[in-house]
mmCIF file of C-alpha atoms in Angstrom:
data_model
loop_
_atom_site.group_PDB
_atom_site.id
_atom_site.type_symbol
_atom_site.label_atom_id
_atom_site.label_comp_id
_atom_site.label_asym_id
_atom_site.label_seq_id
_atom_site.Cartn_x
_atom_site.Cartn_y
_atom_site.Cartn_z
ATOM 1 C CA MET V 255 -15.108 18.976 -1.622
ATOM 2 C CA ILE V 256 -12.285 16.511 -1.081
ATOM 3 C CA LYS V 257 -11.003 16.625 2.508
ATOM 4 C CA LEU V 258 -9.036 13.343 2.654
ATOM 5 C CA ALA V 259 -6.809 12.036 -0.181
ATOM 6 C CA LEU V 260 -5.283 8.579 0.134
ATOM 7 C CA SER V 261 -2.870 7.019 -2.341
ATOM 8 C CA ASP V 262 -1.399 3.596 -2.888
ATOM 9 C CA MET V 263 2.388 3.711 -3.206
ATOM 10 C CA ASP V 264 3.922 1.209 -5.653
ATOM 11 C CA ASN V 265 3.001 1.917 -9.279
ATOM 12 C CA THR V 266 0.515 4.602 -8.141
ATOM 13 C CA LEU V 267 2.301 7.389 -6.274
ATOM 14 C CA VAL V 268 5.746 6.173 -7.358
ATOM 15 C CA PRO V 269 6.705 3.794 -10.202
ATOM 16 C CA PHE V 270 7.747 0.358 -8.928
ATOM 17 C CA GLY V 271 11.508 0.242 -8.523
ATOM 18 C CA ARG V 272 11.965 4.020 -8.076
ATOM 19 C CA GLY V 273 13.425 4.630 -4.647
ATOM 20 C CA GLN V 274 11.709 7.891 -3.735
ATOM 21 C CA VAL V 275 8.720 10.095 -4.376
ATOM 22 C CA ASN V 276 9.776 13.040 -6.557
ATOM 23 C CA GLY V 277 9.719 16.741 -5.780
ATOM 24 C CA ARG V 278 6.563 17.524 -7.737
ATOM 25 C CA THR V 279 4.629 14.967 -5.687
ATOM 26 C CA ILE V 280 5.951 16.326 -2.382
ATOM 27 C CA ASP V 281 4.997 19.854 -3.464
ATOM 28 C CA ALA V 282 1.510 18.717 -4.502
ATOM 29 C CA ILE V 283 0.949 16.996 -1.153
ATOM 30 C CA ARG V 284 2.017 20.131 0.702
ATOM 31 C CA ALA V 285 -0.207 22.320 -1.491
ATOM 32 C CA ALA V 286 -3.222 20.151 -0.665
ATOM 33 C CA GLN V 287 -2.359 20.167 3.037
ATOM 34 C CA ASP V 288 -2.017 23.961 2.988
ATOM 35 C CA GLN V 289 -5.666 24.088 1.877
ATOM 36 C CA GLY V 290 -6.821 21.825 4.713
ATOM 37 C CA VAL V 291 -6.813 18.527 2.807
ATOM 38 C CA VAL V 292 -5.461 15.573 4.790
ATOM 39 C CA PHE V 293 -3.129 13.399 2.696
ATOM 40 C CA GLY V 294 -1.873 9.929 3.512
ATOM 41 C CA PRO V 295 -0.660 6.713 1.935
ATOM 42 C CA THR V 296 -2.939 3.692 1.781
ATOM 43 C CA THR V 297 -0.443 0.948 1.183
ATOM 44 C CA GLY V 298 0.900 -2.477 1.978
ATOM 45 C CA ARG V 299 4.079 -0.786 3.182
ATOM 46 C CA ASP V 300 4.848 0.022 6.811
ATOM 47 C CA TYR V 301 6.125 3.201 8.457
ATOM 48 C CA GLY V 302 9.871 2.719 8.026
ATOM 49 C CA GLU V 303 9.532 1.960 4.331
ATOM 50 C CA LEU V 304 7.389 5.063 3.879
ATOM 51 C CA SER V 305 10.036 7.193 5.553
ATOM 52 C CA SER V 306 12.487 6.003 2.911
ATOM 53 C CA PHE V 307 10.034 6.618 0.061
ATOM 54 C CA PHE V 308 9.287 10.164 1.219
ATOM 55 C CA GLY V 309 12.881 11.051 2.072
ATOM 56 C CA GLY V 310 11.951 11.488 5.719
ATOM 57 C CA VAL V 311 9.385 14.240 4.975
ATOM 58 C CA GLU V 312 7.113 13.099 7.797
ATOM 59 C CA GLU V 313 4.115 15.308 7.047
ATOM 60 C CA CYS V 314 3.553 13.200 3.925
ATOM 61 C CA PHE V 315 3.025 9.951 5.814
ATOM 62 C CA LYS V 316 2.256 10.722 9.464
ATOM 63 C CA THR V 317 -1.423 9.989 8.745
ATOM 64 C CA GLY V 318 -2.446 7.025 6.627
ATOM 65 C CA VAL V 319 -3.606 3.449 6.191
ATOM 66 C CA LEU V 320 -0.627 1.084 6.305
ATOM 67 C CA CYS V 321 -0.084 -2.677 5.936
ATOM 68 C CA ASN V 322 -3.160 -3.010 3.677
ATOM 69 C CA GLY V 323 -5.448 -1.576 6.336
ATOM 70 C CA GLN V 324 -4.037 -3.433 9.335
ATOM 71 C CA LYS V 325 -2.428 -0.276 10.763
ATOM 72 C CA VAL V 326 -3.922 3.218 10.945
ATOM 73 C CA LEU V 327 -1.837 6.300 11.772
ATOM 74 C CA ILE V 328 -3.131 9.734 12.712
ATOM 75 C CA ASN V 329 -0.553 12.493 13.223
ATOM 76 C CA GLY V 330 2.175 9.919 13.770
ATOM 77 C CA GLU V 331 0.269 7.946 16.406
ATOM 78 C CA VAL V 332 -0.750 4.327 15.832
ATOM 79 C CA LYS V 333 -4.494 4.275 16.422
ATOM 80 C CA LYS V 334 -5.187 0.707 15.328
ATOM 81 C CA GLN V 335 -3.201 -2.377 14.334
ATOM 82 C CA ILE V 336 -3.993 -6.031 13.652
ATOM 83 C CA PHE V 337 -1.291 -8.728 13.660
ATOM 84 C CA LEU V 338 -1.213 -11.831 11.446
ATOM 85 C CA ASP V 339 -2.100 -15.221 12.945
ATOM 86 C CA ALA V 340 1.194 -16.900 13.912
ATOM 87 C CA GLU V 341 0.034 -20.506 13.488
ATOM 88 C CA ALA V 342 -1.339 -19.826 10.016
ATOM 89 C CA LEU V 343 1.938 -18.122 9.060
ATOM 90 C CA ARG V 344 3.754 -21.336 9.976
ATOM 91 C CA ARG V 345 1.605 -23.276 7.505
ATOM 92 C CA VAL V 346 2.358 -20.740 4.777
ATOM 93 C CA GLU V 347 6.036 -21.050 5.685
ATOM 94 C CA LYS V 348 5.915 -24.835 5.138
ATOM 95 C CA MET V 349 4.527 -24.388 1.620
ATOM 96 C CA VAL V 350 7.132 -21.724 0.819
ATOM 97 C CA LEU V 351 9.994 -23.943 1.962
ATOM 98 C CA GLU V 352 8.694 -26.735 -0.273
ATOM 99 C CA THR V 353 8.626 -24.444 -3.352
ATOM 100 C CA PRO V 354 11.938 -23.656 -5.121
ATOM 101 C CA GLY V 355 12.708 -19.989 -5.872
ATOM 102 C CA THR V 356 10.227 -18.779 -3.261
ATOM 103 C CA ALA V 357 10.713 -16.766 -0.068
ATOM 104 C CA MET V 358 8.444 -15.600 2.722
ATOM 105 C CA VAL V 359 9.237 -12.155 4.113
ATOM 106 C CA VAL V 360 8.155 -10.913 7.542
ATOM 107 C CA TYR V 361 8.884 -7.407 8.733
ATOM 108 C CA ARG V 362 10.406 -6.475 12.078
ATOM 109 C CA PRO V 363 9.303 -3.451 14.095
ATOM 110 C CA ASP V 364 12.222 -1.563 12.461
ATOM 111 C CA ASN V 365 10.656 -2.535 9.086
ATOM 112 C CA PHE V 366 13.585 -4.534 7.728
ATOM 113 C CA GLY V 367 12.393 -7.759 6.115
ATOM 114 C CA ASP V 368 13.608 -11.052 7.548
ATOM 115 C CA TRP V 369 12.947 -14.055 5.354
ATOM 116 C CA VAL V 370 12.900 -17.831 4.955
ATOM 117 C CA GLY V 371 13.241 -19.836 1.760
ATOM 118 C CA ALA V 372 15.230 -18.781 -1.308
ATOM 119 C CA SER V 373 18.721 -17.341 -0.864
ATOM 120 C CA ARG V 374 19.619 -13.704 -1.420
ATOM 121 C CA ASP V 375 21.288 -14.619 -4.719
ATOM 122 C CA GLU V 376 18.170 -16.466 -5.897
ATOM 123 C CA LEU V 377 16.000 -13.434 -5.067
ATOM 124 C CA GLY V 378 18.102 -11.105 -7.214
ATOM 125 C CA TYR V 379 16.641 -7.614 -7.642
ATOM 126 C CA MET V 380 13.632 -8.489 -5.466
ATOM 127 C CA TYR V 381 15.902 -8.479 -2.413
ATOM 128 C CA GLU V 382 16.128 -4.687 -2.469
ATOM 129 C CA ARG V 383 12.679 -4.020 -3.919
ATOM 130 C CA ALA V 384 11.052 -5.888 -1.042
ATOM 131 C CA PHE V 385 13.006 -3.771 1.503
ATOM 132 C CA MET V 386 14.927 -6.754 2.856
ATOM 133 C CA VAL V 387 18.168 -4.767 3.075
ATOM 134 C CA GLY V 388 19.100 -4.963 6.750
ATOM 135 C CA GLY V 389 16.983 -8.062 7.287
ATOM 136 C CA GLU V 390 18.322 -11.573 7.784
ATOM 137 C CA TRP V 391 17.775 -15.037 6.284
ATOM 138 C CA HIS V 392 16.405 -17.558 8.800
ATOM 139 C CA GLN V 393 15.938 -21.314 8.723
ATOM 140 C CA SER V 394 12.492 -20.814 10.259
ATOM 141 C CA LEU V 395 10.263 -17.822 10.957
ATOM 142 C CA PRO V 396 11.375 -15.487 13.763
ATOM 143 C CA GLU V 397 9.175 -15.401 16.856
ATOM 144 C CA TYR V 398 8.192 -11.717 16.951
ATOM 145 C CA PRO V 399 4.579 -10.600 16.223
ATOM 146 C CA VAL V 400 4.066 -9.934 12.507
ATOM 147 C CA ILE V 401 1.784 -7.246 11.116
ATOM 148 C CA LYS V 402 3.214 -7.262 7.577
ATOM 149 C CA ALA V 403 4.302 -10.228 5.467
ATOM 150 C CA GLY V 404 4.560 -11.231 1.855
ATOM 151 C CA ILE V 405 5.862 -13.838 -0.557
ATOM 152 C CA ILE V 406 8.397 -13.518 -3.343
ATOM 153 C CA HIS V 407 8.013 -16.045 -6.164
ATOM 154 C CA MET V 408 10.830 -15.862 -8.714
ATOM 155 C CA GLY V 409 9.043 -18.029 -11.273
ATOM 156 C CA THR V 410 6.922 -16.909 -14.202
ATOM 157 C CA GLU V 411 3.706 -14.928 -13.782
ATOM 158 C CA GLU V 412 1.727 -18.115 -14.361
ATOM 159 C CA GLN V 413 3.701 -19.976 -11.690
ATOM 160 C CA CYS V 414 3.220 -17.127 -9.216
ATOM 161 C CA LEU V 415 -0.544 -17.122 -9.793
ATOM 162 C CA ALA V 416 -0.674 -20.910 -9.474
ATOM 163 C CA PHE V 417 1.129 -20.706 -6.124
ATOM 164 C CA GLN V 418 -1.293 -17.974 -5.050
ATOM 165 C CA GLY V 419 -4.167 -20.371 -5.763
ATOM 166 C CA ARG V 420 -2.590 -23.216 -3.791
ATOM 167 C CA LEU V 421 -2.023 -20.936 -0.813
ATOM 168 C CA ALA V 422 -5.613 -19.647 -0.889
ATOM 169 C CA ALA V 423 -6.930 -23.218 -0.843
ATOM 170 C CA ALA V 424 -4.579 -24.495 1.871
ATOM 171 C CA VAL V 425 -4.315 -21.605 4.380
ATOM 172 C CA THR V 426 -7.690 -19.909 4.373
ATOM 173 C CA GLU V 427 -6.978 -17.551 7.276
ATOM 174 C CA PHE V 428 -5.249 -15.201 4.815
ATOM 175 C CA ASP V 429 -5.763 -13.525 1.450
ATOM 176 C CA TYR V 430 -2.866 -13.300 -1.016
ATOM 177 C CA ALA V 431 -3.084 -10.254 -3.298
ATOM 178 C CA HIS V 432 -0.777 -10.223 -6.321
ATOM 179 C CA THR V 433 0.115 -6.529 -6.207
ATOM 180 C CA VAL V 434 3.335 -6.272 -8.237
ATOM 181 C CA GLU V 435 5.461 -8.714 -10.197
ATOM 182 C CA LYS V 436 6.757 -11.716 -8.241
ATOM 183 C CA TRP V 437 5.070 -10.559 -5.019
ATOM 184 C CA LEU V 438 2.031 -11.637 -2.971
ATOM 185 C CA ASP V 439 0.764 -9.593 -0.005
ATOM 186 C CA ILE V 440 -0.433 -11.634 2.981
ATOM 187 C CA THR V 441 -3.433 -10.132 4.792
ATOM 188 C CA PRO V 442 -6.122 -11.485 7.144
ATOM 189 C CA HIS V 443 -8.908 -13.104 5.136
ATOM 190 C CA GLY V 444 -11.610 -10.619 4.235
ATOM 191 C CA TRP V 445 -9.532 -7.683 5.438
ATOM 192 C CA SER V 446 -8.627 -4.845 3.081
ATOM 193 C CA LYS V 447 -7.589 -1.217 2.853
ATOM 194 C CA VAL V 448 -11.278 -0.275 3.135
ATOM 195 C CA ASP V 449 -11.327 -1.365 6.776
ATOM 196 C CA GLY V 450 -8.534 1.076 7.570
ATOM 197 C CA ILE V 451 -10.080 3.835 5.450
ATOM 198 C CA LYS V 452 -13.416 3.529 7.260
ATOM 199 C CA TYR V 453 -11.713 3.810 10.633
ATOM 200 C CA LEU V 454 -9.527 6.750 9.558
ATOM 201 C CA ALA V 455 -12.419 8.694 8.014
ATOM 202 C CA GLN V 456 -14.550 8.198 11.116
ATOM 203 C CA GLU V 457 -11.744 9.379 13.395
ATOM 204 C CA LEU V 458 -11.220 12.475 11.228
ATOM 205 C CA GLY V 459 -14.938 13.230 10.928
ATOM 206 C CA VAL V 460 -14.877 12.925 7.135
ATOM 207 C CA THR V 461 -17.688 11.417 5.041
ATOM 208 C CA MET V 462 -16.973 9.026 2.171
ATOM 209 C CA ASP V 463 -18.067 11.659 -0.357
ATOM 210 C CA GLU V 464 -15.194 13.789 0.932
ATOM 211 C CA VAL V 465 -12.569 11.064 0.393
ATOM 212 C CA CYS V 466 -10.527 10.459 -2.766
ATOM 213 C CA VAL V 467 -8.418 7.328 -3.262
ATOM 214 C CA PHE V 468 -5.808 6.388 -5.869
ATOM 215 C CA GLY V 469 -4.754 2.858 -6.822
ATOM 216 C CA ASP V 470 -3.491 0.511 -9.498
ATOM 217 C CA ALA V 471 -3.660 -3.149 -8.445
ATOM 218 C CA ASP V 472 -5.725 -5.967 -6.981
ATOM 219 C CA ASN V 473 -5.102 -4.985 -3.358
ATOM 220 C CA ASP V 474 -6.746 -1.641 -4.212
ATOM 221 C CA LEU V 475 -9.962 -3.088 -5.655
ATOM 222 C CA SER V 476 -12.055 -2.912 -2.501
ATOM 223 C CA MET V 477 -11.298 0.774 -1.926
ATOM 224 C CA LEU V 478 -11.720 1.642 -5.613
ATOM 225 C CA LEU V 479 -15.168 0.067 -5.520
ATOM 226 C CA TRP V 480 -16.236 1.324 -2.094
ATOM 227 C CA VAL V 481 -15.050 4.956 -2.128
ATOM 228 C CA PRO V 482 -17.202 7.052 -4.515
ATOM 229 C CA ASN V 483 -14.319 9.294 -5.618
ATOM 230 C CA SER V 484 -11.874 6.581 -6.658
ATOM 231 C CA CYS V 485 -9.112 6.984 -9.244
ATOM 232 C CA SER V 486 -6.891 4.567 -11.138
ATOM 233 C CA VAL V 487 -3.643 5.600 -12.752
ATOM 234 C CA SER V 488 -3.485 4.839 -16.476
ATOM 235 C CA ASN V 489 -0.888 2.117 -15.867
ATOM 236 C CA ALA V 490 -3.289 0.267 -13.525
ATOM 237 C CA ASN V 491 -4.226 -3.342 -14.219
ATOM 238 C CA ALA V 492 -7.530 -4.136 -15.908
ATOM 239 C CA ASN V 493 -9.327 -4.946 -12.644
ATOM 240 C CA ALA V 494 -8.366 -1.655 -10.985
ATOM 241 C CA THR V 495 -9.246 0.342 -14.085
ATOM 242 C CA ALA V 496 -12.693 -1.270 -14.216
ATOM 243 C CA CYS V 497 -13.382 -0.566 -10.530
ATOM 244 C CA ALA V 498 -12.313 3.096 -10.418
ATOM 245 C CA GLY V 499 -14.650 6.001 -11.030
ATOM 246 C CA PHE V 500 -11.965 8.222 -12.585
ATOM 247 C CA ARG V 501 -8.765 7.669 -14.547
ATOM 248 C CA ILE V 502 -5.696 9.882 -14.151
ATOM 249 C CA PRO V 503 -2.244 9.933 -15.816
ATOM 250 C CA ALA V 504 0.258 7.154 -15.158
ATOM 251 C CA SER V 505 2.468 6.849 -12.116
ATOM 252 C CA ALA V 506 5.501 7.605 -14.296
ATOM 253 C CA ASP V 507 3.776 10.820 -15.420
ATOM 254 C CA ASP V 508 3.082 12.034 -11.838
ATOM 255 C CA GLY V 509 -0.623 11.245 -12.119
ATOM 256 C CA VAL V 510 -1.364 11.522 -8.412
ATOM 257 C CA ALA V 511 0.556 14.797 -8.140
ATOM 258 C CA TRP V 512 -1.477 16.092 -11.116
ATOM 259 C CA ALA V 513 -4.700 15.175 -9.304
ATOM 260 C CA LEU V 514 -3.560 16.564 -5.946
ATOM 261 C CA GLU V 515 -2.743 19.908 -7.551
ATOM 262 C CA GLN V 516 -6.337 20.125 -8.742
ATOM 263 C CA ILE V 517 -7.657 18.963 -5.357
ATOM 264 C CA ALA V 518 -5.664 21.783 -3.727
ATOM 265 C CA ASP V 519 -7.042 24.343 -6.207
ATOM 266 C CA ALA V 520 -10.612 23.183 -5.593
ATOM 267 C CA ALA V 521 -10.144 23.270 -1.821
ATOM 268 C CA GLN V 522 -8.859 26.834 -2.035
ATOM 269 C CA ILE V 523 -11.888 27.905 -4.092
ATOM 270 C CA SER V 524 -14.169 26.161 -1.593
ATOM 271 C CA ARG V 525 -12.509 27.965 1.287
ATOM 272 C CA LEU V 526 -12.755 31.374 -0.392
ATOM 273 C CA THR V 527 -16.332 31.039 -1.665
ATOM 274 C CA GLY V 528 -17.883 28.919 1.068
ATOM 275 C CA GLN V 529 -19.167 26.492 -1.587
ATOM 276 C CA ASP V 530 -18.124 22.870 -2.016
ATOM 277 C CA VAL V 531 -16.110 22.575 -5.224
ATOM 278 C CA MET V 532 -14.780 19.310 -6.661
ATOM 279 C CA PRO V 533 -11.407 19.164 -8.453
ATOM 280 C CA ARG V 534 -11.413 19.875 -12.167
ATOM 281 C CA PHE V 535 -10.658 16.315 -13.302
ATOM 282 C CA MET V 536 -13.740 15.060 -11.458
ATOM 283 C CA ARG V 537 -15.969 17.740 -12.952
ATOM 284 C CA THR V 538 -14.983 16.958 -16.532
ATOM 285 C CA ALA V 539 -14.656 13.149 -16.396
#
C-alpha cells in the first residue's frame, strides 16, 4: 500500500511555464489524503513558490521535500534545512559574471529571486519562470544565507551544458543539475532529493515500499533509482525514463493526478479490507 506520494513540480505535476496546478490535480491530492495517504512535493522550489503553484491550498504542500532535499517540511514546520556554502557561491558568481547571457539567482526568505549577471531584458521569459518577480538585480551576491540557488544560461542547449561542465570542474562543492531549459540547479555536492525523502519517511514512520515518487528530469534520478515505486511521466527525459520503475501519462495530460486517483482507490480498498493493495497502474505495469 502506498502511504506517502511525492511529486516533482516542473514538467511532472505541472507543465513548465503553467502558473498553477489545475483543479483535477488538487482534487486527486485531496482524495488521496482523505484515504490516509500523505502527499507532498519533492522539488527544487521553495515554500513561497509552492504556495503560488498550488493557489495557496496549503494542505497540498505543507509536507514535502523542498530545495532538492535541503529542506524538509512536516505539517508546515521546517524539520531540516541545509544552506549552501557562501564562499563556494562567490566562486560560482565570478564565473557567471564572466559569461555573457548568464545570471545567478539566489532566493530570499520570502522566496523572491535576487540575481547577478545578465539584465532583466537579457533574461526575457526566464525572468518570470524563475520566480524572480519581486527580486532585485545586484552587482554582487547579497549577504543573506542561501538555501536555494540556480543559474540561467540564455545560450543554446549545448552552451548551457558546456557551462555546466566548467562549473562542475571549477567549483566542486556543488552539483549543477540541468532540470529544465536554460536552468541549472545548484545543490551541495552529493546531496539529492533522496536525502530529504529518507528523512521524511523516517519521521513519518513509512517504509520505502510504501513510498511512491514521480519525476521527469536529471535532478530526479537518484529518487527514481532509490525508491522502489518510482514513476516517470511520459514527457520525462531519457535518463529519468530509464531509471523509473513505472511510466505514467505526461504532465500535460495530468499524469500524476491520474496516478493519485488510483492510489486513493487502492488505499480505500486497503482500509476496507485490511489487506495491502497497490494502485491499479502498478499492478498491471
